[in-house]
Coordinates of C-alpha atoms in Angstrom, one line a residue:
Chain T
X1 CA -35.9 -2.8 -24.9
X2 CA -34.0 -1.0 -27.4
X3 CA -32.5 1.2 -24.8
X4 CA -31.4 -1.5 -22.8
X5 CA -29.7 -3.4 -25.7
X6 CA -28.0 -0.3 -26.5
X7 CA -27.0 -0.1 -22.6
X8 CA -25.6 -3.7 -23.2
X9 CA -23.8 -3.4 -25.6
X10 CA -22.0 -0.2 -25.1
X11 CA -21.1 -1.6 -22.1
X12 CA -19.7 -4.5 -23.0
X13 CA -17.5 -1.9 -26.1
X14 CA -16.5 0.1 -22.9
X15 CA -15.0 -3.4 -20.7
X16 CA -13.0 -4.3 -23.5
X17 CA -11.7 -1.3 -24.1
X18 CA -11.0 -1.1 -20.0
X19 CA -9.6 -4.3 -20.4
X20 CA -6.7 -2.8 -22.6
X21 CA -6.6 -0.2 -19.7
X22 CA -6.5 -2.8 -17.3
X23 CA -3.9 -4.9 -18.5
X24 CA -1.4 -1.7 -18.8
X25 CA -2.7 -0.6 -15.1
X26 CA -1.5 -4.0 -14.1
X27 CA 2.1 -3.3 -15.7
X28 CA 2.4 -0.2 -13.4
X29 CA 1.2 -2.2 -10.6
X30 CA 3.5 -5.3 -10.7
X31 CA 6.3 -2.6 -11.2
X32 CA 5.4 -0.2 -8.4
X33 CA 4.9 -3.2 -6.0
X34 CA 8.1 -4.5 -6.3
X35 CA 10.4 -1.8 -6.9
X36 CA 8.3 1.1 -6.1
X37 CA 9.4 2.5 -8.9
X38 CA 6.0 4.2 -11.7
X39 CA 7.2 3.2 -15.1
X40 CA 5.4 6.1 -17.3
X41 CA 6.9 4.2 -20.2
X42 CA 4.6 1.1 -20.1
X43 CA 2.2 2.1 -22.9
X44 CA 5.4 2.5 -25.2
X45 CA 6.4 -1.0 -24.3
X46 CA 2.4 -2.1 -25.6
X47 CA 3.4 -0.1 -28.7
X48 CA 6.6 -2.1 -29.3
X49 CA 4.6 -5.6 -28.3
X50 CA 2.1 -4.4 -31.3
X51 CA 4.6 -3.3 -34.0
X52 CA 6.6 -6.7 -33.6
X53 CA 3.7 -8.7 -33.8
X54 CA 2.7 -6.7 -36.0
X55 CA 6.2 -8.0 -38.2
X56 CA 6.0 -10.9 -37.0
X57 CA 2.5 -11.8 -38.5
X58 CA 2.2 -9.2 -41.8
X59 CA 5.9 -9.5 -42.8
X60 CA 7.5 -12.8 -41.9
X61 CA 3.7 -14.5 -43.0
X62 CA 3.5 -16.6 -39.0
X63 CA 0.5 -17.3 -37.8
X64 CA -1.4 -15.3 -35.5
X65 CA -1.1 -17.4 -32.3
X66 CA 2.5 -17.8 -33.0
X67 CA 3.8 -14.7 -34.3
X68 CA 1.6 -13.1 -31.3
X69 CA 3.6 -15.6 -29.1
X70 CA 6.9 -14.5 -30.8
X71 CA 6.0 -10.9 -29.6
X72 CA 5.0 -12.2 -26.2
X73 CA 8.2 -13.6 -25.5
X74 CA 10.1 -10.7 -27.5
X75 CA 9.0 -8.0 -25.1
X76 CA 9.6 -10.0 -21.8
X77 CA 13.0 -10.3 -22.6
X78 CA 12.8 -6.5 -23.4
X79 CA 11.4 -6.1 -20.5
X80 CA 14.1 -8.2 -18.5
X81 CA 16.9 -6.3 -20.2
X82 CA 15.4 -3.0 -19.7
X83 CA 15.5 -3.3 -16.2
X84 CA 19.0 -5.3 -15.6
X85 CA 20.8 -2.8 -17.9
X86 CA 19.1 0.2 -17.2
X87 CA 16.2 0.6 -14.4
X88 CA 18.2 -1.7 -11.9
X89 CA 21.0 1.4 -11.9
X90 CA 18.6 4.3 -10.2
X91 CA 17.3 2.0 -7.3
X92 CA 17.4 3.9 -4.7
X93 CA 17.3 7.5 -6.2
X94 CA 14.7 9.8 -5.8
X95 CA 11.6 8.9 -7.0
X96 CA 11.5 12.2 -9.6
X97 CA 15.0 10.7 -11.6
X98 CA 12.9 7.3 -12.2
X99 CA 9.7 9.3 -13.6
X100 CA 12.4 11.7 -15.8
X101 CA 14.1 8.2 -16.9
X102 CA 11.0 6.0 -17.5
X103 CA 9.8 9.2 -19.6
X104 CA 12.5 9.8 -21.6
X105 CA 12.9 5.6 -22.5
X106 CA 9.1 6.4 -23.5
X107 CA 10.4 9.1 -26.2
X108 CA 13.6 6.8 -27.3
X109 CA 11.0 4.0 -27.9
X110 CA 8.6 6.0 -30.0
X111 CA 11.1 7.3 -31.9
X112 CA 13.0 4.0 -32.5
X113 CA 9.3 2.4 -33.5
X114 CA 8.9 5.3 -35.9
X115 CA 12.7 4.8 -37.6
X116 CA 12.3 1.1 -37.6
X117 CA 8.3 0.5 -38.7
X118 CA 7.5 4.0 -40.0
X119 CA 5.1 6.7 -38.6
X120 CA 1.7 5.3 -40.3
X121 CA -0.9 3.1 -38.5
X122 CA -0.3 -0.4 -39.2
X123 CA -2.5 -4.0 -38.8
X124 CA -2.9 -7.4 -39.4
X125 CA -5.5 -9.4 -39.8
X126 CA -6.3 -11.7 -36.7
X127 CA -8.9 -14.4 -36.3
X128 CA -11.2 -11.9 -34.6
X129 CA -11.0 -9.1 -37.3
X130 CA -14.6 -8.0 -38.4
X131 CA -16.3 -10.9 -37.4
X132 CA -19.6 -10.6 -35.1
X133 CA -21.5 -12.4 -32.5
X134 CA -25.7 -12.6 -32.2
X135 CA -26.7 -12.6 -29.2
X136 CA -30.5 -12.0 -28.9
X137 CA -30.4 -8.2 -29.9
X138 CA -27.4 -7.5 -29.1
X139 CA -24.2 -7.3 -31.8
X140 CA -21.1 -8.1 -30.7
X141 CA -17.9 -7.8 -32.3
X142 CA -15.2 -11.1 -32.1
X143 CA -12.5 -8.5 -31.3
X144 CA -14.1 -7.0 -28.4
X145 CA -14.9 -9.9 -27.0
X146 CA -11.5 -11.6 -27.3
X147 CA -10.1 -8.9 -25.4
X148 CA -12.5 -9.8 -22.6
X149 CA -11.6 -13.5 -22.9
X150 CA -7.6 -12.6 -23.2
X151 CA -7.7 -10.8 -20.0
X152 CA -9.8 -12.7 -18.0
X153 CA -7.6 -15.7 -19.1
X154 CA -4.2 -14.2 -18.8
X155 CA -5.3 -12.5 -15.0
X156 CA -6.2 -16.3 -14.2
X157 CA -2.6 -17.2 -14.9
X158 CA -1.2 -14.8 -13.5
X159 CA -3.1 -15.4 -10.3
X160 CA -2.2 -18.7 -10.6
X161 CA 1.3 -17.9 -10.8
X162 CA 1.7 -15.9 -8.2
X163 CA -0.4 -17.8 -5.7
X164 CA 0.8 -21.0 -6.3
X165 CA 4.7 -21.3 -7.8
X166 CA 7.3 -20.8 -6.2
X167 CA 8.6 -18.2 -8.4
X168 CA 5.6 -16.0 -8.3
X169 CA 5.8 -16.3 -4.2
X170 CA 8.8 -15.8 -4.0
X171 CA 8.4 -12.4 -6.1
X172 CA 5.4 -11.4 -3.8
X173 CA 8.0 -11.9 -0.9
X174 CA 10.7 -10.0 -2.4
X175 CA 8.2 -7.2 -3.0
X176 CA 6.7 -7.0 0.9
X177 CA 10.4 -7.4 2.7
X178 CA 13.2 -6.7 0.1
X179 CA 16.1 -7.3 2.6
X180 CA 14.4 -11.2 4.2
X181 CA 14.1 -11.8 1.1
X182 CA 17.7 -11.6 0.3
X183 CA 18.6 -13.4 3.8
X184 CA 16.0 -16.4 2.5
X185 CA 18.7 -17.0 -0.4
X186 CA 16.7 -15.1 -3.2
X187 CA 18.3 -13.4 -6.0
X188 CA 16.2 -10.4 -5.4
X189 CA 17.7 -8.4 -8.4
X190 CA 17.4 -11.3 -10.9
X191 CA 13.6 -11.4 -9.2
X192 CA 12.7 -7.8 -9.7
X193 CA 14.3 -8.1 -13.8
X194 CA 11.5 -10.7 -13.8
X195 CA 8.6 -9.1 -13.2
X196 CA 10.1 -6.3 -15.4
X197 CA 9.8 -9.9 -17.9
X198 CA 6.3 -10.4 -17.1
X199 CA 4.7 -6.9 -17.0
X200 CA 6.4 -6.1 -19.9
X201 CA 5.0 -9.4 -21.3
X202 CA 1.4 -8.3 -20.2
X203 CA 2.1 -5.5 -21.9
X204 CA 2.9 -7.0 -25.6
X205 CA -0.7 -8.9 -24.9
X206 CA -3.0 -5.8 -24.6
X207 CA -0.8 -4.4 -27.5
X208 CA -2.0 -7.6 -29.8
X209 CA -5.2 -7.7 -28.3
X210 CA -6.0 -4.3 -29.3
X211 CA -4.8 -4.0 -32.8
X212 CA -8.3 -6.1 -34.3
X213 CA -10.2 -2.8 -32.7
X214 CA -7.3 0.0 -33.2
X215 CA -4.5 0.3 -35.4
X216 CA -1.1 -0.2 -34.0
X217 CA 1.1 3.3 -34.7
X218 CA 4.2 4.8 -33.0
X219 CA 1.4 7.2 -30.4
X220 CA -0.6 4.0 -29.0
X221 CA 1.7 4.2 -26.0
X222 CA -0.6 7.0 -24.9
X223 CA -3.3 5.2 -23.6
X224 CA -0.9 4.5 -20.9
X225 CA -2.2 7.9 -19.7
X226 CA -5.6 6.2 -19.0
X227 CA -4.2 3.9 -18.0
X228 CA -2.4 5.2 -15.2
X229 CA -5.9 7.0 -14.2
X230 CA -6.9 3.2 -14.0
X231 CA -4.5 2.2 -11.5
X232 CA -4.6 4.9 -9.4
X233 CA -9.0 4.4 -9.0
X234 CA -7.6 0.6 -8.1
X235 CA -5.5 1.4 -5.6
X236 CA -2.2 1.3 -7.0
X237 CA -0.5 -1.7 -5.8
X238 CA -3.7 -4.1 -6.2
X239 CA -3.3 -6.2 -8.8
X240 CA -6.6 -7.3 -8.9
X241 CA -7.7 -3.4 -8.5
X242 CA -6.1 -2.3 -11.6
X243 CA -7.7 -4.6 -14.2
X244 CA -11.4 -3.5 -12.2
X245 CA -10.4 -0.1 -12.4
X246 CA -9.4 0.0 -16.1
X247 CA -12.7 -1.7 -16.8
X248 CA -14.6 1.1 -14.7
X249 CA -13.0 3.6 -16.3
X250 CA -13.3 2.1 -19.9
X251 CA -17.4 1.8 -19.3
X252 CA -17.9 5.4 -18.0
X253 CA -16.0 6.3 -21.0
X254 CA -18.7 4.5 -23.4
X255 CA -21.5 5.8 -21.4
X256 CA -19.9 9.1 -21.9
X257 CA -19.2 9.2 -25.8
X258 CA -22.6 8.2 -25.9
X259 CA -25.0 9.6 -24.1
X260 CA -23.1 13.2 -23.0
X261 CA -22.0 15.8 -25.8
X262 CA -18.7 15.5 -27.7
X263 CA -15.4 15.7 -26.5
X264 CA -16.4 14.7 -22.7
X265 CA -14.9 11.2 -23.8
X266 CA -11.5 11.9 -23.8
X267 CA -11.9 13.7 -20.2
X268 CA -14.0 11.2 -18.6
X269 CA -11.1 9.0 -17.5
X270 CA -9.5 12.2 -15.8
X271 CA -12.6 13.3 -14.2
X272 CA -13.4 9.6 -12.9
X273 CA -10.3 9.9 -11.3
X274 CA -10.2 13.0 -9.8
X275 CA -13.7 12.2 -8.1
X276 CA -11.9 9.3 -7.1
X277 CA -9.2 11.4 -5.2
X278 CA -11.6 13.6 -3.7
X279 CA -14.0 10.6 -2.2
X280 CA -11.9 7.4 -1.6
X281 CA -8.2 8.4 -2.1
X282 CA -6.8 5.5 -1.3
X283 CA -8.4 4.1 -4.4
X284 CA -11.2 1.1 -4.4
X285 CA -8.3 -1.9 -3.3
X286 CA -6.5 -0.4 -0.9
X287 CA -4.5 -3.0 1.1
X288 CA -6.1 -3.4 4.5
X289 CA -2.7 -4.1 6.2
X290 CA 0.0 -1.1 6.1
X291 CA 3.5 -2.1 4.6
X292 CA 5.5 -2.9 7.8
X293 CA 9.2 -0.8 7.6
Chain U
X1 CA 38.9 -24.0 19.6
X2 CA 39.4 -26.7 16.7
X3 CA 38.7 -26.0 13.1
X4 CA 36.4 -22.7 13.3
X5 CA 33.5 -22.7 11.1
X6 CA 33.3 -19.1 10.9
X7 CA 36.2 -17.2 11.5
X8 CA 35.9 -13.3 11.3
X9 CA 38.8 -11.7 10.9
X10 CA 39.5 -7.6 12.0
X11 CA 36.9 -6.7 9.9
X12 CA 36.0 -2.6 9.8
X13 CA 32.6 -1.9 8.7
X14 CA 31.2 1.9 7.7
X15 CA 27.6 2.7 7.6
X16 CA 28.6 5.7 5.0
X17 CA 31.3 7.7 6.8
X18 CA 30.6 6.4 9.9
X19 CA 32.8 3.6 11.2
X20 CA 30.4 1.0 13.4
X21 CA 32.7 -1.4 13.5
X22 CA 36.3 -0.8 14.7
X23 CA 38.0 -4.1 13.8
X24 CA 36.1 -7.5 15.3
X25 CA 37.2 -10.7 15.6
X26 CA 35.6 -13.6 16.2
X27 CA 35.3 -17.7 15.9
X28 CA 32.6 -19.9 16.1
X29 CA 33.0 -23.5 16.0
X30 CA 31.0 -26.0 14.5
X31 CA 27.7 -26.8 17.1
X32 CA 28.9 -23.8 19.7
X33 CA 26.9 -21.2 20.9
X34 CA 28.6 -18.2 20.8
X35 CA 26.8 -14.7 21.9
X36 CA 28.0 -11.0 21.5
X37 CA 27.0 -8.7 24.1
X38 CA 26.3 -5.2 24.1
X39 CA 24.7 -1.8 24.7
X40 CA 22.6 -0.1 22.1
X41 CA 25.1 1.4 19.2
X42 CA 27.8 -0.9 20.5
X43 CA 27.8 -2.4 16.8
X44 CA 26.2 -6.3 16.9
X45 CA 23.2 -5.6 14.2
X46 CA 26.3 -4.3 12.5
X47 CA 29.0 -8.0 13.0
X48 CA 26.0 -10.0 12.2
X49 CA 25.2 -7.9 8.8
X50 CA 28.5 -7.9 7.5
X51 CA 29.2 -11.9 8.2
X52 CA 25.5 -12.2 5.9
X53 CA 26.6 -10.1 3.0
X54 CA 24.3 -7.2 3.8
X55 CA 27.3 -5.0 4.4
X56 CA 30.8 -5.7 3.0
X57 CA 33.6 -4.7 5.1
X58 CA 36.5 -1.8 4.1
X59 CA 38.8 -4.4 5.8
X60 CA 38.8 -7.5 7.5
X61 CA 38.1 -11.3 6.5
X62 CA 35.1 -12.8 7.2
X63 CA 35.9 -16.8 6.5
X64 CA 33.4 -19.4 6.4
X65 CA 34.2 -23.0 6.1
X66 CA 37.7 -21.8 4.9
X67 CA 36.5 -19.7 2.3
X68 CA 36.6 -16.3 2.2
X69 CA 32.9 -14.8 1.8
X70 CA 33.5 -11.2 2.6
X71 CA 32.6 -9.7 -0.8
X72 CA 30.0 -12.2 -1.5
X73 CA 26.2 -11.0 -2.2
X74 CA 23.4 -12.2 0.6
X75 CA 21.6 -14.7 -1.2
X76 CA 25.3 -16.6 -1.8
X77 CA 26.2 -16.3 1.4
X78 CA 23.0 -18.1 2.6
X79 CA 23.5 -20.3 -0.2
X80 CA 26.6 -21.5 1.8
X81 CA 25.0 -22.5 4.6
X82 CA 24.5 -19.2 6.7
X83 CA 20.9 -18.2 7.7
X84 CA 20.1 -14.7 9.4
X85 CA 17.0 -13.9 11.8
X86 CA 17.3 -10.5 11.4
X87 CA 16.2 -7.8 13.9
X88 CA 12.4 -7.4 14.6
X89 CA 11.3 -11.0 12.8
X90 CA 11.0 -9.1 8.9
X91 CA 8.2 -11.8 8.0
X92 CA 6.5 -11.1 4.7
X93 CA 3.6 -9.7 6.3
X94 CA 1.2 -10.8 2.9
X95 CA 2.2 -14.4 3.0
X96 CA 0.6 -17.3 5.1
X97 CA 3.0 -18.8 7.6
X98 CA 3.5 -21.7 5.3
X99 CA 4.2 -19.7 2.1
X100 CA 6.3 -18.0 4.9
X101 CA 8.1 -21.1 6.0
X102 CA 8.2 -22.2 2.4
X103 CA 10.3 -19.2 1.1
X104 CA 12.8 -20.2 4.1
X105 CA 13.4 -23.3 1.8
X106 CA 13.5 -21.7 -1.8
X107 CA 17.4 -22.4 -2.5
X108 CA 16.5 -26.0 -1.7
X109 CA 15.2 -28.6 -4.2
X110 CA 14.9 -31.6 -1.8
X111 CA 11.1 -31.9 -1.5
X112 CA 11.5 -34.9 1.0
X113 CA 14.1 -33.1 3.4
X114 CA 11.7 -29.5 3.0
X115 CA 8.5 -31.8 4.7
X116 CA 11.2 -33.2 7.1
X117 CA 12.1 -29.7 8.4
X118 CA 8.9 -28.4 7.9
X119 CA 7.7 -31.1 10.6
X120 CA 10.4 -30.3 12.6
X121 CA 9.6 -26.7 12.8
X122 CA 5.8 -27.3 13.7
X123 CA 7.4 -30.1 15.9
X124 CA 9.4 -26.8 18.0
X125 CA 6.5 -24.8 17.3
X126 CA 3.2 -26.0 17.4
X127 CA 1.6 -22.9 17.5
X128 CA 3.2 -22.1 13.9
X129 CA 1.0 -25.3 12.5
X130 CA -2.2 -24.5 14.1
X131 CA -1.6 -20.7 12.2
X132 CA 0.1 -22.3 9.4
X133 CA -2.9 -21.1 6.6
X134 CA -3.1 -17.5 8.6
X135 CA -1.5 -14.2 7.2
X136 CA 2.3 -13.8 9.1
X137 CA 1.0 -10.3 9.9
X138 CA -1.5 -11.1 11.7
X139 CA 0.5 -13.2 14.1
X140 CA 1.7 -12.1 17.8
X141 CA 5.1 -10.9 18.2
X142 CA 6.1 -13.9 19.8
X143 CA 4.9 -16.2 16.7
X144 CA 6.6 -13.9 14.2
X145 CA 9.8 -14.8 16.2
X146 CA 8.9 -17.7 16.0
X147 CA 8.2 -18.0 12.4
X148 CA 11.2 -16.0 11.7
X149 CA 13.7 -18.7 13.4
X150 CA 11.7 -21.6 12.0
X151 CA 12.1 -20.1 8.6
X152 CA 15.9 -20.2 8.7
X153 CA 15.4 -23.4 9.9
X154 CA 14.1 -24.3 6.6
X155 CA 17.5 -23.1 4.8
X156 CA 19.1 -25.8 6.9
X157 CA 21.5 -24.0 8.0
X158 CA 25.3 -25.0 9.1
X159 CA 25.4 -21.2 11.1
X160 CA 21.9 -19.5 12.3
X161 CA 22.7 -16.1 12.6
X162 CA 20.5 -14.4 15.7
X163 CA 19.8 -11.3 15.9
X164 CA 17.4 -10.1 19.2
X165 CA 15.7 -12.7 19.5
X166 CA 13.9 -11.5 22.9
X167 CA 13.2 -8.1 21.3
X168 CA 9.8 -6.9 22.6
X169 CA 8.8 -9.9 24.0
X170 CA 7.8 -11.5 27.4
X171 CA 9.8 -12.4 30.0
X172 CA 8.1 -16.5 29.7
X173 CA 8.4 -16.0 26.1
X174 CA 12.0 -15.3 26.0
X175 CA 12.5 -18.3 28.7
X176 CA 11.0 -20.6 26.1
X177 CA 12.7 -19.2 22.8
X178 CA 15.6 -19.9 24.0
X179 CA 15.0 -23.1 25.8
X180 CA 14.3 -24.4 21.9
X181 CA 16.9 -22.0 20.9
X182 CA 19.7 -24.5 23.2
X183 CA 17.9 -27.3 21.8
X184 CA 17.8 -26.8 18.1
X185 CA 21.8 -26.7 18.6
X186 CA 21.7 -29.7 20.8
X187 CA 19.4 -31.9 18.2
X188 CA 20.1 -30.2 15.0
X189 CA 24.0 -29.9 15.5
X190 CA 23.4 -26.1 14.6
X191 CA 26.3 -23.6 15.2
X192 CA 24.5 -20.2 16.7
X193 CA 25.6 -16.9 16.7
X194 CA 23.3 -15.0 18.8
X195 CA 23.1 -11.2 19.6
X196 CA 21.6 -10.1 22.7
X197 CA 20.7 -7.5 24.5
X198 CA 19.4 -9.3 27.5
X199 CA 23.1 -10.4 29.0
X200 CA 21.9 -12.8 31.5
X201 CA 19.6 -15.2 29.3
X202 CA 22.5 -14.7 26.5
X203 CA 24.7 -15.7 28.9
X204 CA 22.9 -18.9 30.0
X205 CA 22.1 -20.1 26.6
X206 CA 25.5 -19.7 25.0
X207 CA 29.0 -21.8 25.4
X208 CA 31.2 -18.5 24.5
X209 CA 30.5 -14.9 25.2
X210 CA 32.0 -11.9 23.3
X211 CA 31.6 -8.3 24.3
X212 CA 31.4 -5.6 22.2
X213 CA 31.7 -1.9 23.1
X214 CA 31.6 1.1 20.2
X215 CA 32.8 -0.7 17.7
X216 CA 35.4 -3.0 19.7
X217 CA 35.9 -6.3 21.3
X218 CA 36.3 -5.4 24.8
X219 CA 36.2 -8.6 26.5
X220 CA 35.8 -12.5 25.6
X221 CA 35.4 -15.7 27.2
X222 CA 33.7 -19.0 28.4
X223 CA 29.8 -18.1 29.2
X224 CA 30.2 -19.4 32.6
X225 CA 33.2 -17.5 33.5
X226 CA 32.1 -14.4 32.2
X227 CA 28.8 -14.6 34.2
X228 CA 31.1 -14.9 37.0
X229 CA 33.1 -11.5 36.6
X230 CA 32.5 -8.5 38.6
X231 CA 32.5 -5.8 35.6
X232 CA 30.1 -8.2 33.5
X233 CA 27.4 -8.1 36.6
X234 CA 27.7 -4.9 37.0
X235 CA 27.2 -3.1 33.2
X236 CA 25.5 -5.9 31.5
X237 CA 23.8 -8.3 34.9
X238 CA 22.4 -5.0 36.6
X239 CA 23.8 -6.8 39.6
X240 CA 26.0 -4.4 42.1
X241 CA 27.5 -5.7 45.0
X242 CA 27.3 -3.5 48.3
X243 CA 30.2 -1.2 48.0
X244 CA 31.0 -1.1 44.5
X245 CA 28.0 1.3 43.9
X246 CA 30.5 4.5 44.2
X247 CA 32.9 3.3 41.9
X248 CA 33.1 5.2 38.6
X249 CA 32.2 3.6 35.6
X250 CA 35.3 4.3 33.5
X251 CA 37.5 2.8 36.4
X252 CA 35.6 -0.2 35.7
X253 CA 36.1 -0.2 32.3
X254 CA 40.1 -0.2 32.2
X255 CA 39.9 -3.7 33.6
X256 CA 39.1 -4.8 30.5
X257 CA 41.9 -3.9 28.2

């Protein structure tokens, strides 16, 4: 009984810290669907969502919901700009000058986060900081569990979104047949800044979302590392792949810190993946249907 | 020909440093067919993607309703009134027919004239709303032609571009494209440009014929009259009179410039 409330709950530790995973995964995924383009710097982009919340809520005194809302909106438009000023400039380059680019923003970004907020970890306090749940055995921390909640809220508008607006359909069309999309009347560029908006956007939520468990500082970017592992076990290019994949690779993680001898945590995600190359390489989602040229 | 609608103008168009098109010119007035023949190369993928914005010209106007819409991006262009079927259907594989049909209309904001057309597309094509909920990738090639006119349709359009509209498909299919092809024109007042390969059914549908060899307007004229010429039956008809068979083909061509 013991054994399988300890199970439990390092399970439920490991989802929520997948979830985080997930939510960065998804930022590749939107990305890479649309513009086929891997931005390496999207767990920099979860740094700078943190560190203005982070302002935001322990400087400027807001409250949590709205200083994390400030920070939502703050990095879409980041986001947005980052790709009409910058990103929308290699289309059509080789794929190795958009990884070189999308790594080098990563190092501007932690070094402008360090100038600007300072190279110590930072927090805030949030309505889920140290507070715990009973549930028969089992103890559950608020924190853990609203990053659960956040992302199985935020994937359900997002689903929404893109299923049922016209916006959102429009962006799944511009990202299966770039030029009909153009002859249909869509501003296809504008489009593609937009999902730069909203992944960027996702990103800012995991960042606020994590700091209750982990302290925000200029190096969180490099879960995006894990991340990517995450994505790639999902399929890369399935939304709904990346967020189950991030959870996947979060729980073996647990199971690992726990139960196998130190230091095989950090290398679980790595080794998940690699398995996952070797048995299924077109990761768990794969779309059934090819992309037709 | 009265007031053109579109008007293209010795326009030069380079893929790179290759020049496809060696200065066109061409009119279409309003409710006309008007097709532009040719062999593979020849250049008509190439006319219809510069008049849509896809390619800009190096020289040349393209004019539109009087105003000049060369330069312009694709998604103004169609915002003027100009919708393209391009080549080989391009559905979004990953969207229903509807969603499909639905992105045809997304510069409009008239939710009572989008369930008009919408019901006017079905109405051409019933097979599109008995598939309406299914994937557009899993249709036939016929229905993705289909799907791909009707979802011009929905930009209601003052020019539908056609490009191929018989590529890879049946000889009855064709016959019946293009039989609601002449009639979307008829009933919707639509001007047409249509590219073809297939010279005779081109010829039938439309009012004016162009022809375009390497780059170059090599003959024009009424549809009827050019189905009637001797050179026309032989390169683009497959039709040869007994005697002619000898004759050498560039002979033939010096009759037309």
């Amino acid at each position: 009984m013991e054994d399988a409330a300890r199970l439990l709950q390092l399970v439920v530790n490991g989802a929520a810290a997948g979830c985080i995973y997930g939510l960065i995964a998804l930022g590749f995924v939107l990305i890479y669907k649309a513009t086929e383009m891997v931005n390496f710097a999207q767990g920099d982009i979860m740094m700078l969502g943190g560190f203005v919340a982070y302002s935001a809520i322990a400087h400027w005194g807001v409250n949590y919901w709205v200083g994390g809302l400030i920070a939502i909106a703050a990095t879409a438009a980041f986001g947005y700009a980052l790709d009409a000023i910058v990103l929308r400039r290699v289309i059509g380059q080789p794929q190795f000058a958009v990884v070189m680019l999308t790594l080098g923003l990563g190092f501007i970004f932690r070094a402008a986060a360090g100038i600007t907020w300072g190279y110590d970890s930072v927090g805030f306090d949030t309505p889920f900081t140290n507070k715990t749940v009973k549930l028969g055995g089992l103890i559950l921390g608020d924190d853990n569990l609203s990053i659960i909640a956040g992302t199985v809220l935020l994937c359900g508008v997002l689903y929404l979104f893109f299923a049922k607006t016209r916006l959102g359909v429009a962006m799944q069309a511009s990202s299966q047949n770039q030029l009909a999309a153009y002859y249909m009347g869509i501003p296809v560029r504008n489009v593609f800044s937009m999902i730069w908006a909203i992944s960027a956007g996702v990103a800012a939520v995991a960042g606020i979302l994590l700091s209750p468990v982990s302290m925000i500082d200029v190096n969180m970017g490099f879960l995006g590392i894990k991340a990517f592992a995450a994505a790639v076990i999902g399929g890369f290019g399935s939304i709904p792949g990346s967020v189950i994949g991030g959870v996947f690779v979060g729980i073996v993680e647990q199971l690992a810190g726990y139960y196998l001898p130190a230091g095989f945590q950090e290398v679980t995600s790595n080794i998940v993946l690699l398995g996952m190359l070797f048995i299924r390489p077109q990761g768990l989602f794969a779309e059934r249907m090819g992309k037709r040229v | 020909m009265t007031e053109a609608l579109l008007h293209v103008d010795a326009i030069e168009t380079f893929y790179g440093p290759i020049q496809a098109i060696r200065g066109v010119s061409l009119e279409v007035a309003p409710h006309q067919i008007v097709t532009v023949l040719g062999a593979n190369g020849a250049g008509k993928t190439t006319v219809l993607r510069t008049v849509s914005g896809i390619l800009d010209p190096e020289a040349g106007k393209v004019v539109f309703e009087g105003k000049d819409i060369a330069h312009m991006a694709p998604d103004q262009v169609m915002r003027m009134g100009i919708c393209h079927v391009p080549e080989g259907r391009e559905v979004f594989p990953f969207l229903t027919v509807r969603e499909n049909l639905m992105m045809g209309s997304y510069t409009r904001r008239d939710s009572d004239g989008i369930a008009k057309d919408l019901a006017l597309c079905f109405r051409y094509f019933p097979r599109l709303e008995e598939r309406q909920h299914q994937r557009a990738g899993l249709l036939s090639g016929g229905e993705q032609q289909m799907l791909a006119i009707s979802r011009a349709l929905m930009g209601k359009p003052k020019l539908l571009l056609l490009d191929e509209p018989s590529l890879g498909l049946s000889p009855i299919l064709v016959q019946q494209i293009f039989e609601i092809i002449r009639r979307i024109n008829q009933e919707q007042g639509v001007a047409i440009l249509l590219v073809e390969q297939n010279a005779h059914i081109a010829l039938k549908t439309a009012d004016y014929g162009y022809v375009l060899e390497v780059g170059r307007i090599v003959a024009e004229d009424h549809c009827a009259t050019l189905l009637g010429r001797d050179d026309i039956k032989e390169f683009y008809l497959g039709q040869k009179e007994a005697g002619v068979r000898g004759q050498r083909r560039w002979k033939k061509r010096r009759l037309w410039n």
